[in-house]
PDB file of C-alpha atoms in Angstrom:
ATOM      1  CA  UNK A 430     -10.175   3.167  -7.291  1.00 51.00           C
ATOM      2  CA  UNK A 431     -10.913   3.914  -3.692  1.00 59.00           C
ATOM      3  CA  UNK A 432     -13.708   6.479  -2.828  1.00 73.00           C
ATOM      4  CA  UNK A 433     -14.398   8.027   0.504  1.00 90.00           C
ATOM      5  CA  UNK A 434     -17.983   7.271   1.591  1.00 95.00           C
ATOM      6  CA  UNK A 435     -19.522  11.012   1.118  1.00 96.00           C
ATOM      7  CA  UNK A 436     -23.463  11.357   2.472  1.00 96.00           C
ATOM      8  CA  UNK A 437     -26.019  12.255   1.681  1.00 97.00           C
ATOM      9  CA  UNK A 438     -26.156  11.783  -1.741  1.00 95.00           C
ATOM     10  CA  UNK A 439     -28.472  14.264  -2.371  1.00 96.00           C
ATOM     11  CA  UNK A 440     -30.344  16.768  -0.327  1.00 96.00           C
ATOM     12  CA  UNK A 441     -33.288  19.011  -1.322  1.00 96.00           C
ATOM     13  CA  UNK A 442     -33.755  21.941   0.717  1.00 95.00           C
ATOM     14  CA  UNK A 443     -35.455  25.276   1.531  1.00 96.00           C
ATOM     15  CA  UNK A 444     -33.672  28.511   0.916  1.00 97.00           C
ATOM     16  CA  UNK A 445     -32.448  29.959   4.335  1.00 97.00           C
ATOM     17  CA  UNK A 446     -32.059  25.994   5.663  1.00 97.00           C
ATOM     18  CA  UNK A 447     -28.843  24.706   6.977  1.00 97.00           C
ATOM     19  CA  UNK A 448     -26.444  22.094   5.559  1.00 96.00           C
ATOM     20  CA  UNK A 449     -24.487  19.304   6.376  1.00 97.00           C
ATOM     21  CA  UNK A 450     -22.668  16.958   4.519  1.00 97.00           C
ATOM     22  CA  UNK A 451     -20.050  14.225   5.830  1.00 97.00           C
ATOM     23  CA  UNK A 452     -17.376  12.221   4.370  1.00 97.00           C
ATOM     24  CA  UNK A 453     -15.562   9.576   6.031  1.00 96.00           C
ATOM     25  CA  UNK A 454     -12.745   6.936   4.933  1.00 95.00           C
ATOM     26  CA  UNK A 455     -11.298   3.402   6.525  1.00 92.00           C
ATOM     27  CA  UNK A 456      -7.741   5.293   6.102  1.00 90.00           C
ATOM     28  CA  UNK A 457      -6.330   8.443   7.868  1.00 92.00           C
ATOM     29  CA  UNK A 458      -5.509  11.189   5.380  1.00 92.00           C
ATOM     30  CA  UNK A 459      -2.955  14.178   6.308  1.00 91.00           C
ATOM     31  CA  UNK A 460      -4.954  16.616   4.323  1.00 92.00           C
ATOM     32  CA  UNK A 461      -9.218  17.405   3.609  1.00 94.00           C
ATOM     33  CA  UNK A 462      -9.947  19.364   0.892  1.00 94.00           C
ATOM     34  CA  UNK A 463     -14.076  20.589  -0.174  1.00 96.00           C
ATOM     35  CA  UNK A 464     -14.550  21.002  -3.995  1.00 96.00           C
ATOM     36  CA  UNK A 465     -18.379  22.483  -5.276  1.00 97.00           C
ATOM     37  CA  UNK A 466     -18.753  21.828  -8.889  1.00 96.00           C
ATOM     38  CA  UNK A 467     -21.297  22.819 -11.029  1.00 94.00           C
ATOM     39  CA  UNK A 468     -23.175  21.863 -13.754  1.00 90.00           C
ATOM     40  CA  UNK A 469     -20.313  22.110 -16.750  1.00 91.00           C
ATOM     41  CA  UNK A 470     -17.603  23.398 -15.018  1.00 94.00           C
ATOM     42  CA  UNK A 471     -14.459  21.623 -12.909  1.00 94.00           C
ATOM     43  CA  UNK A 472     -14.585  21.715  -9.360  1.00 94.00           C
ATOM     44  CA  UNK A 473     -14.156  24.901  -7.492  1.00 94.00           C
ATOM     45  CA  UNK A 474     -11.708  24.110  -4.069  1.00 92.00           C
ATOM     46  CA  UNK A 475     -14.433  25.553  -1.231  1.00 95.00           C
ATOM     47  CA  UNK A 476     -12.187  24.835   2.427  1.00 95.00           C
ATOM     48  CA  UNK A 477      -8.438  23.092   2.336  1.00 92.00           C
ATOM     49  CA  UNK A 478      -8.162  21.580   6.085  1.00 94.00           C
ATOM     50  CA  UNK A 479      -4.248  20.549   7.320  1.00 92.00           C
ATOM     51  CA  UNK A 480      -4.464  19.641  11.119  1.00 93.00           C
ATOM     52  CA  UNK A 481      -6.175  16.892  12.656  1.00 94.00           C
ATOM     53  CA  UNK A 482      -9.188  18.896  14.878  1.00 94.00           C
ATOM     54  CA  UNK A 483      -8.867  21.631  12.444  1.00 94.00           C
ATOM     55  CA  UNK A 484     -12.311  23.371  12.074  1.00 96.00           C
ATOM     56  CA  UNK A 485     -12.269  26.509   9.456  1.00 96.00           C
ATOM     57  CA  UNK A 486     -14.472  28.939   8.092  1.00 96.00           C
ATOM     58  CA  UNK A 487     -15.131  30.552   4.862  1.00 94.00           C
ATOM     59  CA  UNK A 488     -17.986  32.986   4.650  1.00 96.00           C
ATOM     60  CA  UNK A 489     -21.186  30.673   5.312  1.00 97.00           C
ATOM     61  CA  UNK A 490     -19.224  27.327   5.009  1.00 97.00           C
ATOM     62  CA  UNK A 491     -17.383  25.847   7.937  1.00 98.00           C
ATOM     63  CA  UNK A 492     -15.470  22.443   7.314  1.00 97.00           C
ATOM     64  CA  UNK A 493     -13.932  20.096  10.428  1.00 97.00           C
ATOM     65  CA  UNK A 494     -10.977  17.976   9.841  1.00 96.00           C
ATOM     66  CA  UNK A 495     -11.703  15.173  12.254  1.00 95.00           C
ATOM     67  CA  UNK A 496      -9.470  14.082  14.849  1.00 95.00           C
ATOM     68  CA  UNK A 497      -9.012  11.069  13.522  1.00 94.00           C
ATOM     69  CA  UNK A 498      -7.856  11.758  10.506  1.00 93.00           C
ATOM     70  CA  UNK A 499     -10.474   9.717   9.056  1.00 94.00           C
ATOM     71  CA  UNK A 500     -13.441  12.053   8.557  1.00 96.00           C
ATOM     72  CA  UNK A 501     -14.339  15.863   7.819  1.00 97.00           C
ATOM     73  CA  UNK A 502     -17.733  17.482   7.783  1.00 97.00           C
ATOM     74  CA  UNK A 503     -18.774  20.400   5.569  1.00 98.00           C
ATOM     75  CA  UNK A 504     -21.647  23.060   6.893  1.00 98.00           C
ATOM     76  CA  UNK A 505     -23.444  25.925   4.693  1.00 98.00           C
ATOM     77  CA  UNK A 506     -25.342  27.820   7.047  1.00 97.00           C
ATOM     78  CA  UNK A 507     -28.372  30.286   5.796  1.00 97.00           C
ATOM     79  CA  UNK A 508     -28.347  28.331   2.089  1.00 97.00           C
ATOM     80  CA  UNK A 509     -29.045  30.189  -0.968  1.00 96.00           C
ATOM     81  CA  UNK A 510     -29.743  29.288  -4.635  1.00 95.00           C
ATOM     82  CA  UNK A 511     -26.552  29.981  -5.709  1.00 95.00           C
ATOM     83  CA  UNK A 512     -25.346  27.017  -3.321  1.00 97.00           C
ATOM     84  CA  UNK A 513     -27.020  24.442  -5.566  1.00 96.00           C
ATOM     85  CA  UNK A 514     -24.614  22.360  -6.951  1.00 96.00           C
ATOM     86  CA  UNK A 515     -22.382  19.120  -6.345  1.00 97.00           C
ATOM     87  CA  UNK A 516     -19.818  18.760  -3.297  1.00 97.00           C
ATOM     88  CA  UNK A 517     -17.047  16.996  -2.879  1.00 96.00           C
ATOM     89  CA  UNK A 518     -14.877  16.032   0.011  1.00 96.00           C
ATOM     90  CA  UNK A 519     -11.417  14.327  -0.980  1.00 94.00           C
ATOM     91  CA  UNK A 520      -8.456  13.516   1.008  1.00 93.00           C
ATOM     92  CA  UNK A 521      -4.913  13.553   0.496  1.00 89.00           C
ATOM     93  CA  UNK A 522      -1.637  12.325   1.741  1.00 81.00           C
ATOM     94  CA  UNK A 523       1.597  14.401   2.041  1.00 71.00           C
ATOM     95  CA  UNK A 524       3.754  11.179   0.200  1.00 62.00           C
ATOM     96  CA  UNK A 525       1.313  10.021  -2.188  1.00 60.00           C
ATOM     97  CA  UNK A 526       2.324  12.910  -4.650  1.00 65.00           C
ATOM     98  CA  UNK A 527      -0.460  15.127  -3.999  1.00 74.00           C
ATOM     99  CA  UNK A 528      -3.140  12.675  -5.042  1.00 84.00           C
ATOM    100  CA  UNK A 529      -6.706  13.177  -4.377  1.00 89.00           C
ATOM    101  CA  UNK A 530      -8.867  10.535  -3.023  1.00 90.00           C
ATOM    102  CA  UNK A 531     -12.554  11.821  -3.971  1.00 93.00           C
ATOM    103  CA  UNK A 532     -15.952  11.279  -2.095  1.00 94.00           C
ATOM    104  CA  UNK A 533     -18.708  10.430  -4.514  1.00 93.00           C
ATOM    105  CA  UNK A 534     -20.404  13.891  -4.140  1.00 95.00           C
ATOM    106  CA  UNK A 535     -23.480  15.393  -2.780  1.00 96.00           C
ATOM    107  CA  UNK A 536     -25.867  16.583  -4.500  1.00 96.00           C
ATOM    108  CA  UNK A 537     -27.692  20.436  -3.225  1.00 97.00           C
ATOM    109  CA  UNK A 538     -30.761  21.489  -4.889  1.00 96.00           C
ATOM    110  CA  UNK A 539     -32.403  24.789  -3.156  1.00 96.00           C
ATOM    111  CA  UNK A 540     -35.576  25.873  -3.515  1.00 93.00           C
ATOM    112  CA  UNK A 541     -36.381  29.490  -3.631  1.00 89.00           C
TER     113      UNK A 541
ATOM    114  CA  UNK B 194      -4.365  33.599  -7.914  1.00 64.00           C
ATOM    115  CA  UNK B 195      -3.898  29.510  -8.671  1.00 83.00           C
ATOM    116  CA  UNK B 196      -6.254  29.754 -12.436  1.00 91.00           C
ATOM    117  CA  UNK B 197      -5.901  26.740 -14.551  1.00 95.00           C
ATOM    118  CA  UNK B 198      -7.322  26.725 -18.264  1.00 96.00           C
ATOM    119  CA  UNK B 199      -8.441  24.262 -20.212  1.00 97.00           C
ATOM    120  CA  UNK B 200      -9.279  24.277 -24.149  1.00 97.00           C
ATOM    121  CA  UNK B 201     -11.249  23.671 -25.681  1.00 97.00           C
ATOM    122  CA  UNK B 202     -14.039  23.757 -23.455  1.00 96.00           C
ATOM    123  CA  UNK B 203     -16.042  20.941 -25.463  1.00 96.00           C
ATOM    124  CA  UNK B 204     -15.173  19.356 -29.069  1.00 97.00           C
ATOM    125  CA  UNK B 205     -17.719  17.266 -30.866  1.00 97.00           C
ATOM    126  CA  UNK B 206     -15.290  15.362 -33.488  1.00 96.00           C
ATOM    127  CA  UNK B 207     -16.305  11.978 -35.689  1.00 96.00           C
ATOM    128  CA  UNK B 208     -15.120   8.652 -34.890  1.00 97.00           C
ATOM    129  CA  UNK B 209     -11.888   7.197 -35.090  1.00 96.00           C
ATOM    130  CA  UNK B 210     -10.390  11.064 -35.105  1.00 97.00           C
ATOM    131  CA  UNK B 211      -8.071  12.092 -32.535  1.00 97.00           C
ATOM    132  CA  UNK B 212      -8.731  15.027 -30.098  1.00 97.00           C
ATOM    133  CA  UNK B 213      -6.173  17.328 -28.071  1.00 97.00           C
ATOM    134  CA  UNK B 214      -6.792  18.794 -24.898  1.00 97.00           C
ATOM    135  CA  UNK B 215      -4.501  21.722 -23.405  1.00 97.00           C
ATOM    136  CA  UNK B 216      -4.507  22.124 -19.903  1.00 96.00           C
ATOM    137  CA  UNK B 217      -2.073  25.192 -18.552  1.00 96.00           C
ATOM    138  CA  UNK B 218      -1.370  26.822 -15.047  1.00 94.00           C
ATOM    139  CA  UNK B 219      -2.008  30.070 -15.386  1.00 94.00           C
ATOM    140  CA  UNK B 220      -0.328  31.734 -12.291  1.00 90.00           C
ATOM    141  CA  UNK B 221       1.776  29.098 -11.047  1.00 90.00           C
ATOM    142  CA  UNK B 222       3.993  26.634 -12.002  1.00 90.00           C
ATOM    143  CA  UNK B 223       2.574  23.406 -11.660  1.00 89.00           C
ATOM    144  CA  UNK B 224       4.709  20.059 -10.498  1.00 84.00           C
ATOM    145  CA  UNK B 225       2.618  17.826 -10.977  1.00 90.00           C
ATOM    146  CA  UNK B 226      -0.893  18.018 -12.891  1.00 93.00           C
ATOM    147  CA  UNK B 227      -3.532  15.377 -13.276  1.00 94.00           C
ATOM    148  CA  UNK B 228      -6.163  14.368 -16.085  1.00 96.00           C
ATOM    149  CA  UNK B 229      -9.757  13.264 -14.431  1.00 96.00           C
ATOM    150  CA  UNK B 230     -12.598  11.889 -16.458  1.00 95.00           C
ATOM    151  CA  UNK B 231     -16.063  12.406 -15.041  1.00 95.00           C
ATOM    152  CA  UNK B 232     -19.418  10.714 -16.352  1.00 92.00           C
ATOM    153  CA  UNK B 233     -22.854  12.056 -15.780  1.00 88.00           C
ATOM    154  CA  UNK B 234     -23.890  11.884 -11.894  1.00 85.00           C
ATOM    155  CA  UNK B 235     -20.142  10.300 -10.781  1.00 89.00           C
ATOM    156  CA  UNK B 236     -16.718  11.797  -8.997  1.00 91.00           C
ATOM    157  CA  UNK B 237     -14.249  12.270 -10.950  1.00 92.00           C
ATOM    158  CA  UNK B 238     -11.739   9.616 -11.830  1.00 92.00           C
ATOM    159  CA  UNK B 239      -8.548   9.691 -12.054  1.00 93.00           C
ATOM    160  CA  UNK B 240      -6.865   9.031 -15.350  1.00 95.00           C
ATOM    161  CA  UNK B 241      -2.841   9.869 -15.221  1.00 94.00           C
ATOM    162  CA  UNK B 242      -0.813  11.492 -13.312  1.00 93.00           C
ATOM    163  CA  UNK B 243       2.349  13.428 -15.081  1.00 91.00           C
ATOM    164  CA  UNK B 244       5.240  15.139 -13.961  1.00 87.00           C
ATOM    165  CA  UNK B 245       6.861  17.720 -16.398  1.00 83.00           C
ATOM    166  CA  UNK B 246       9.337  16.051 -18.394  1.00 81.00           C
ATOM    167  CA  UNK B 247       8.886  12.178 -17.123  1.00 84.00           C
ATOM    168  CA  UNK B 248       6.282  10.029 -18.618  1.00 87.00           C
ATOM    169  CA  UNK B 249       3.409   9.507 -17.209  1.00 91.00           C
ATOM    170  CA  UNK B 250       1.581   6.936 -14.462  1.00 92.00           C
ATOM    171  CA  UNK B 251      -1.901   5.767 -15.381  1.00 95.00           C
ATOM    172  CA  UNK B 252      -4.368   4.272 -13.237  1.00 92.00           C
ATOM    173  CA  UNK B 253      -5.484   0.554 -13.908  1.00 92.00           C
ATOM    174  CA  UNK B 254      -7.538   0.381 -16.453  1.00 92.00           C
ATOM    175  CA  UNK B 255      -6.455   3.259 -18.462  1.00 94.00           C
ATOM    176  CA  UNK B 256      -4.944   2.462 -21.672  1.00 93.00           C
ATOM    177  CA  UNK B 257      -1.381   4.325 -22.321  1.00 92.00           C
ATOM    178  CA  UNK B 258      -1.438   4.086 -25.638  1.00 94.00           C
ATOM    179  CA  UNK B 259      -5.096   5.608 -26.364  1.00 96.00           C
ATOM    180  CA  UNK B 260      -4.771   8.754 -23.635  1.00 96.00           C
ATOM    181  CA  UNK B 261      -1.304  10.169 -24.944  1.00 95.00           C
ATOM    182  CA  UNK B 262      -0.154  12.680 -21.913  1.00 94.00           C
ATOM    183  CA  UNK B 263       2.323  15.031 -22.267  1.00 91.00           C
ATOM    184  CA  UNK B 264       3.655  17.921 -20.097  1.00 89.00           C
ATOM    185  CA  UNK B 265       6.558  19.611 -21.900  1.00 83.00           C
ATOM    186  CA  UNK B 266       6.391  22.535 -19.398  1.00 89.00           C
ATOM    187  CA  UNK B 267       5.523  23.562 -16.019  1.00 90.00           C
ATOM    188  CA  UNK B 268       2.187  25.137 -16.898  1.00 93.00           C
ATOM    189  CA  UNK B 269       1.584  23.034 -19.772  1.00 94.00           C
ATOM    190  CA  UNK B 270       0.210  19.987 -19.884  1.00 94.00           C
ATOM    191  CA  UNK B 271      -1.772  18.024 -23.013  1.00 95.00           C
ATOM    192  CA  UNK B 272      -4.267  14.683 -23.690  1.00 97.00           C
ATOM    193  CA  UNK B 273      -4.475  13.309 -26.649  1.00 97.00           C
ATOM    194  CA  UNK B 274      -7.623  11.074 -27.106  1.00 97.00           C
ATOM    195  CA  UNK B 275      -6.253   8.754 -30.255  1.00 97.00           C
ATOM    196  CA  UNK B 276      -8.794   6.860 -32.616  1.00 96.00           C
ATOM    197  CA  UNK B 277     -11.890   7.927 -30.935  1.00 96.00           C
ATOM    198  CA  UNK B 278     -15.156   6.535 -30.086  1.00 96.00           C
ATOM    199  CA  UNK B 279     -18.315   7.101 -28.976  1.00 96.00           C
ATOM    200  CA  UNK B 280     -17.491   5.840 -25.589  1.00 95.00           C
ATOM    201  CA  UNK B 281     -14.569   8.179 -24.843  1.00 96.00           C
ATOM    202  CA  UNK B 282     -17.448  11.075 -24.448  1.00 96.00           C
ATOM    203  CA  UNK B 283     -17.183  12.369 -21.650  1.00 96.00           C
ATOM    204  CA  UNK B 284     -16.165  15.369 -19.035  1.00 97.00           C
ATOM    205  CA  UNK B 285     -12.638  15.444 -19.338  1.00 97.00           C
ATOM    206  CA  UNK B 286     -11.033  17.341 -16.297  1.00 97.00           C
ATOM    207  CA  UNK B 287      -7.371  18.570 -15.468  1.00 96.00           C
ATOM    208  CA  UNK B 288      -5.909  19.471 -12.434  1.00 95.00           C
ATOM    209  CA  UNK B 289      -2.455  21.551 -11.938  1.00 93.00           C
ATOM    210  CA  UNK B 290      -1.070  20.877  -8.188  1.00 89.00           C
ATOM    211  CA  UNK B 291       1.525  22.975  -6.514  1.00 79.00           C
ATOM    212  CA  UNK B 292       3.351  21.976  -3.602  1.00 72.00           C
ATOM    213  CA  UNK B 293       0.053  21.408  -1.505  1.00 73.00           C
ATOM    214  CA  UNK B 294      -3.525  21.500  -3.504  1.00 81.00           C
ATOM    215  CA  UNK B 295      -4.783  20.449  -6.863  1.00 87.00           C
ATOM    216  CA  UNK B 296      -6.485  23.563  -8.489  1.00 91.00           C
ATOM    217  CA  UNK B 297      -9.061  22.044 -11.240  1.00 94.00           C
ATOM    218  CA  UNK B 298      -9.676  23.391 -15.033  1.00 96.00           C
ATOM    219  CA  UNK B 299     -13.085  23.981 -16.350  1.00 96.00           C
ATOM    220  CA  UNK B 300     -13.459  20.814 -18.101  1.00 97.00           C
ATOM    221  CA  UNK B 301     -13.451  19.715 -21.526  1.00 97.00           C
ATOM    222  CA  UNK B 302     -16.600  18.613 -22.639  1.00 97.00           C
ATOM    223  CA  UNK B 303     -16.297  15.712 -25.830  1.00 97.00           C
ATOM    224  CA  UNK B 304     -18.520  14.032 -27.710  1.00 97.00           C
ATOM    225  CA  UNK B 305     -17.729  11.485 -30.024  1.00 97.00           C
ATOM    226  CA  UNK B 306     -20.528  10.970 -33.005  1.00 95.00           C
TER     227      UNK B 306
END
């Protein structure tokens, strides 16, 4: 099925280093949503974004909903080793029945 | 608030057995809920979608009669892996949605000697 174009694919960073990560899609979506999963576990919902422009914080992440509707950015600011793990963006449309349209993840190692 | 469960957390069974996985919303009564598989290094993919009490709508490419779905409840939803084989291991991954957001269960981990 579809997939949002999510980059980078990977990223290998120093502790204390900012983050960014982008996805973007050929379609407009009404809603961005910001999943981390790691290793063995389901994906953890990070930032949910509803408005076009939107830009919204929680604790060192800070997701934009583009005003577009056709991309969103994710920041981690001041990374830590707890951050490593795989993010994904997906978007959603209000009549599609609450189906997700994922990103293909990125991929955040830290390094102590 | 919005926990979903999923169990078991990972099954190793023999081939051509059949597995069951649970998925349940825990806090909230769930609409709609969704069964992902993920391989090693890939996004998820979307399997089925179900609806409590309705049958439910699988993505191209995902056999019906192998992936039994059913959701007899609002917080309970189940998939049935019939006649398995090795290549149905995988991450198997449910999601319980509410009005707005799909909340995501651990993950099922099965392998299939």
């Amino acid at each position: 099925g579809q997939q949002l174009n999510q980059s980078p694919q990977s990223m290998f960073i120093q502790e204390g280093e900012d983050v960014s990560m982008n996805c973007t899609s050929s379609s407009i979506f009404n809603t961005w949503l910001w999943y981390k999963q790691e290793p063995g576990e389901g994906p953890v919902l990070l930032i949910a974004l509803y408005k076009a422009g939107e830009l919204t914080s929680n604790g060192r992440l800070t997701a934009q909903f583009g005003i577009t509707r056709k991309d969103s950015f994710l920041n981690i600011s001041a990374s830590i080793p707890s951050d490593v793990g795989i993010y994904f963006c997906a978007g959603q449309l209000n009549n599609a029945g609450n189906m997700l349209t994922f990103g293909g993840g990125t991929r955040l190692m830290v390094k102590p | 608030g919005a926990v979903v469960s999923q169990h078991p957390s990972r099954v190793i069974c023999k081939s051509g057995t059949s597995v069951k996985i649970e998925c349940r919303s825990l806090d909230f009564q769930a609409t709609t809920m969704f069964w992902y598989r993920q391989f090693p290094k890939q996004s998820l993919m979307l399997m089925a979608t179900s609806n409590e009490g309705s049958k439910a709508t699988y993505e191209q490419g995902v056999e019906k009669d192998k992936f039994l779905i059913n959701h007899a409840s609002l917080t309970l939803s189940t998939l049935t892996v019939t006649s398995a084989h090795p290549e149905d291991s995988s991450f198997y991954i449910c999601s319980a949605s509410n009005s707005h957001t799909q909340y995501f269960g651990p993950g099922t981990r099965l392998t299939v000697l």
